[in-house]
Amino acid sequence: MRPKSKNQVHRRGEYNVYSTFQSHEPEFDYLKSLEIEEKINKIRWLPQQNAAYFLLSTNDKTVKLWKVSERDKRPEGYNLKDEEGRLRDPATITTLRVPVLRPMDLMVEATPRRVFANAHTYHINSISVNSDYETYMSADDLRINLWNFEITNQSFNIVDIKPANMEELTEVITAAEFHPHHCNTFVYSSSKGTIRLCDMRASALCDRHTKFFEEPEDPSNRSFFSEIISSISDVKFSHSGRYIMTRDYLTVKVWDLNMENRPIETYQVHDYLRSKLCSLYENDCIFDKFECVWNGSDSVIMTGSYNNFFRMFDRNTKRDVTLEASRENSKPRAILKPRKVCVGGKRRKDEISVDSLDFSKKILHTAWHPSENIIAVAATNNLYIFQDKVN
């Protein structure tokens, strides 16, 4: 977010830190002898209703609702307190003053408004705000809970895939999201590469899905890694609500809500890694969870890859591009040059060999401005913001 300081005029394309606050503290689960890290798994903004911003943030176990607000005036001239804030002796008060608001330096305050805890046995992987703006859901490996923003001490369990015998467990929930317009509909994806669409009007517990999206596996592509790479790491409704996009290890797929048997579009993110799955398994990269995003008009898709590369796919022209987020090409007004990866054979000057890709540099998180061509790309501990050419 860009700071709105009154005496500073920022040119478009320059961003400063707006506010920083500690969302979660490290905790310890004494029942399970487990440390709960403070790291944040997901952040979701609520639609803005007034001057303040509200957001949900979650670590593995606890969801918090935060209010972020600005203060640039302070009241002065209290009757019962002195200027330091100490209470005055009522006997010394002989006149009444009218407090006044005086300008002060802009302060951004973050205050926790609600803490939603103790509802998940397993690690929370998703939170999603409903379009009714009254409820949200949180999902872990085996269960999805529905919360009301006003009620912190109870939630409704709307999905439970935990088997009676844990040895019969064959899949886990990997991501979940509400439909952007219909408050009764949501989807969740699984580690088996399937997506279930549920309707909360059908029953209180949505264990029986309304629609089931799955692409039959091509037997010729079957390998030891098939199950791992088919696990869905992210699921996103299009802004229109007509399509869902899923990201697995090697591809992005777009599904039409009216067609369950196969996706209408499949995009290869980094197909050149198919021959490297063995070493990616050994260095644990094969378990990386990449996210995917739509642009504001649902016409372009963006997702991350390794070597600080990120990919864009134009759904209309079917053109795609690989771009790199790095210190070298992040100088102001620098133009991003498309990158190419070569597999075997002779390498051209501007290409990079698949063997020299850096797998420690990965772009898991990306975001697209809702209406403009501005994107944010998170590369390890750096955030890059790119935009289309400005005159």
Short mmCIF file of N, CA, C and O in Angstrom, two decimals, residues 324-367:
data_model
loop_
_atom_site.label_atom_id
_atom_site.label_comp_id
_atom_site.label_asym_id
_atom_site.label_seq_id
_atom_site.Cartn_x
_atom_site.Cartn_y
_atom_site.Cartn_z
N GLU A 324 11.66 -12.54 -15.54
CA GLU A 324 12.51 -12.79 -14.37
C GLU A 324 12.44 -11.61 -13.40
O GLU A 324 12.54 -10.45 -13.82
N ALA A 325 12.24 -11.92 -12.13
CA ALA A 325 12.25 -10.88 -11.10
C ALA A 325 13.60 -10.96 -10.39
O ALA A 325 13.85 -11.87 -9.62
N SER A 326 14.49 -10.03 -10.70
CA SER A 326 15.81 -10.06 -10.05
C SER A 326 16.30 -8.65 -9.82
O SER A 326 15.80 -7.69 -10.40
N ARG A 327 17.30 -8.53 -8.96
CA ARG A 327 17.87 -7.21 -8.64
C ARG A 327 18.38 -6.49 -9.89
O ARG A 327 18.23 -5.29 -10.03
N GLU A 328 18.96 -7.27 -10.81
CA GLU A 328 19.60 -6.65 -11.98
C GLU A 328 18.57 -5.90 -12.82
O GLU A 328 18.82 -4.80 -13.30
N ASN A 329 17.38 -6.53 -13.03
CA ASN A 329 16.44 -5.88 -13.94
C ASN A 329 15.30 -5.18 -13.20
O ASN A 329 14.23 -4.98 -13.74
N SER A 330 15.56 -4.79 -11.93
CA SER A 330 14.48 -4.14 -11.18
C SER A 330 14.76 -2.66 -10.96
O SER A 330 14.19 -2.04 -10.09
N LYS A 331 15.69 -2.11 -11.75
CA LYS A 331 15.92 -0.67 -11.64
C LYS A 331 14.69 0.06 -12.19
O LYS A 331 14.02 -0.47 -13.07
N PRO A 332 14.40 1.25 -11.67
CA PRO A 332 13.21 1.96 -12.15
C PRO A 332 13.22 2.11 -13.67
O PRO A 332 14.27 2.37 -14.26
N ARG A 333 12.06 1.89 -14.27
CA ARG A 333 11.84 2.03 -15.72
C ARG A 333 12.60 0.99 -16.55
O ARG A 333 12.67 1.11 -17.77
N ALA A 334 13.19 -0.01 -15.89
CA ALA A 334 13.83 -1.07 -16.67
C ALA A 334 12.74 -1.91 -17.33
O ALA A 334 11.69 -2.15 -16.75
N ILE A 335 13.01 -2.34 -18.55
CA ILE A 335 12.03 -3.16 -19.28
C ILE A 335 12.40 -4.63 -19.06
O ILE A 335 13.57 -5.01 -19.20
N LEU A 336 11.42 -5.43 -18.72
CA LEU A 336 11.68 -6.86 -18.49
C LEU A 336 11.82 -7.57 -19.84
O LEU A 336 10.94 -7.46 -20.69
N LYS A 337 12.92 -8.29 -19.99
CA LYS A 337 13.13 -9.03 -21.25
C LYS A 337 12.64 -10.46 -21.06
O LYS A 337 12.93 -11.09 -20.03
N PRO A 338 11.91 -11.00 -22.05
CA PRO A 338 11.48 -12.39 -21.95
C PRO A 338 12.68 -13.33 -21.85
O PRO A 338 13.72 -13.09 -22.46
N ARG A 339 12.55 -14.38 -21.03
CA ARG A 339 13.62 -15.36 -20.86
C ARG A 339 13.21 -16.68 -21.50
O ARG A 339 12.04 -17.01 -21.56
N LYS A 340 14.22 -17.43 -21.95
CA LYS A 340 13.93 -18.75 -22.53
C LYS A 340 14.84 -19.78 -21.87
O LYS A 340 16.00 -19.51 -21.58
N VAL A 341 14.27 -20.96 -21.65
CA VAL A 341 15.05 -22.07 -21.08
C VAL A 341 15.26 -23.10 -22.17
O VAL A 341 14.32 -23.48 -22.87
N CYS A 342 16.52 -23.53 -22.36
CA CYS A 342 16.76 -24.54 -23.39
C CYS A 342 17.04 -25.89 -22.74
O CYS A 342 17.60 -25.97 -21.65
N VAL A 343 16.57 -26.94 -23.39
CA VAL A 343 16.74 -28.30 -22.88
C VAL A 343 17.63 -29.05 -23.88
O VAL A 343 17.21 -29.32 -24.99
N GLY A 344 18.85 -29.35 -23.44
CA GLY A 344 19.77 -30.09 -24.33
C GLY A 344 20.08 -29.30 -25.59
O GLY A 344 19.65 -28.17 -25.78
N GLY A 345 20.84 -29.91 -26.49
CA GLY A 345 21.16 -29.26 -27.76
C GLY A 345 22.02 -28.02 -27.57
O GLY A 345 22.60 -27.80 -26.51
N LYS A 346 22.07 -27.20 -28.62
CA LYS A 346 22.93 -26.02 -28.58
C LYS A 346 22.19 -24.87 -27.91
O LYS A 346 21.02 -24.63 -28.18
N ARG A 347 22.88 -24.17 -27.02
CA ARG A 347 22.25 -23.07 -26.28
C ARG A 347 22.53 -21.75 -26.97
O ARG A 347 23.68 -21.43 -27.28
N ARG A 348 21.46 -21.00 -27.23
CA ARG A 348 21.66 -19.67 -27.80
C ARG A 348 22.14 -18.70 -26.74
O ARG A 348 22.00 -18.97 -25.55
N LYS A 349 22.65 -17.56 -27.20
CA LYS A 349 23.27 -16.59 -26.29
C LYS A 349 22.31 -16.12 -25.18
O LYS A 349 22.68 -15.98 -24.04
N ASP A 350 21.03 -15.86 -25.56
CA ASP A 350 20.09 -15.29 -24.59
C ASP A 350 19.31 -16.36 -23.84
O ASP A 350 18.39 -16.04 -23.10
N GLU A 351 19.63 -17.62 -24.03
CA GLU A 351 18.90 -18.69 -23.35
C GLU A 351 19.63 -19.13 -22.09
O GLU A 351 20.84 -18.93 -21.95
N ILE A 352 18.87 -19.75 -21.20
CA ILE A 352 19.49 -20.29 -19.99
C ILE A 352 19.27 -21.80 -19.99
O ILE A 352 18.19 -22.28 -20.34
N SER A 353 20.30 -22.54 -19.65
CA SER A 353 20.19 -24.00 -19.68
C SER A 353 19.39 -24.49 -18.48
O SER A 353 19.49 -23.96 -17.39
N VAL A 354 18.62 -25.55 -18.70
CA VAL A 354 17.81 -26.10 -17.62
C VAL A 354 18.69 -26.59 -16.47
O VAL A 354 18.28 -26.61 -15.30
N ASP A 355 19.93 -26.93 -16.78
CA ASP A 355 20.84 -27.44 -15.73
C ASP A 355 21.40 -26.33 -14.86
O ASP A 355 21.95 -26.59 -13.79
N SER A 356 21.30 -25.07 -15.31
CA SER A 356 21.87 -24.00 -14.49
C SER A 356 20.77 -23.18 -13.78
O SER A 356 21.04 -22.10 -13.26
N LEU A 357 19.54 -23.70 -13.76
CA LEU A 357 18.47 -23.01 -13.02
C LEU A 357 18.74 -23.10 -11.52
O LEU A 357 19.20 -24.13 -11.03
N ASP A 358 18.45 -22.03 -10.81
CA ASP A 358 18.64 -22.00 -9.36
C ASP A 358 17.31 -22.34 -8.69
O ASP A 358 16.37 -21.55 -8.71
N PHE A 359 17.23 -23.53 -8.07
CA PHE A 359 15.97 -23.98 -7.47
C PHE A 359 15.74 -23.40 -6.08
O PHE A 359 14.67 -23.57 -5.51
N SER A 360 16.75 -22.69 -5.55
CA SER A 360 16.52 -22.05 -4.25
C SER A 360 15.80 -20.71 -4.45
O SER A 360 15.24 -20.15 -3.52
N LYS A 361 15.84 -20.19 -5.69
CA LYS A 361 15.13 -18.94 -5.99
C LYS A 361 13.80 -19.32 -6.63
O LYS A 361 13.78 -19.82 -7.76
N LYS A 362 12.71 -19.10 -5.89
CA LYS A 362 11.41 -19.52 -6.43
C LYS A 362 10.37 -18.46 -6.15
O LYS A 362 10.42 -17.76 -5.14
N ILE A 363 9.43 -18.32 -7.07
CA ILE A 363 8.34 -17.36 -6.90
C ILE A 363 7.07 -18.14 -6.62
O ILE A 363 6.47 -18.73 -7.52
N LEU A 364 6.70 -18.20 -5.34
CA LEU A 364 5.51 -18.94 -4.94
C LEU A 364 4.28 -18.04 -4.92
O LEU A 364 3.17 -18.50 -5.18
N HIS A 365 4.46 -16.75 -4.59
CA HIS A 365 3.32 -15.85 -4.40
C HIS A 365 3.35 -14.70 -5.41
O HIS A 365 4.39 -14.07 -5.60
N THR A 366 2.22 -14.46 -6.04
CA THR A 366 2.08 -13.33 -6.96
C THR A 366 0.71 -12.70 -6.75
O THR A 366 -0.20 -13.34 -6.22
N ALA A 367 0.55 -11.44 -7.14
CA ALA A 367 -0.74 -10.76 -7.02
C ALA A 367 -0.90 -9.79 -8.18
O ALA A 367 0.09 -9.26 -8.70
#
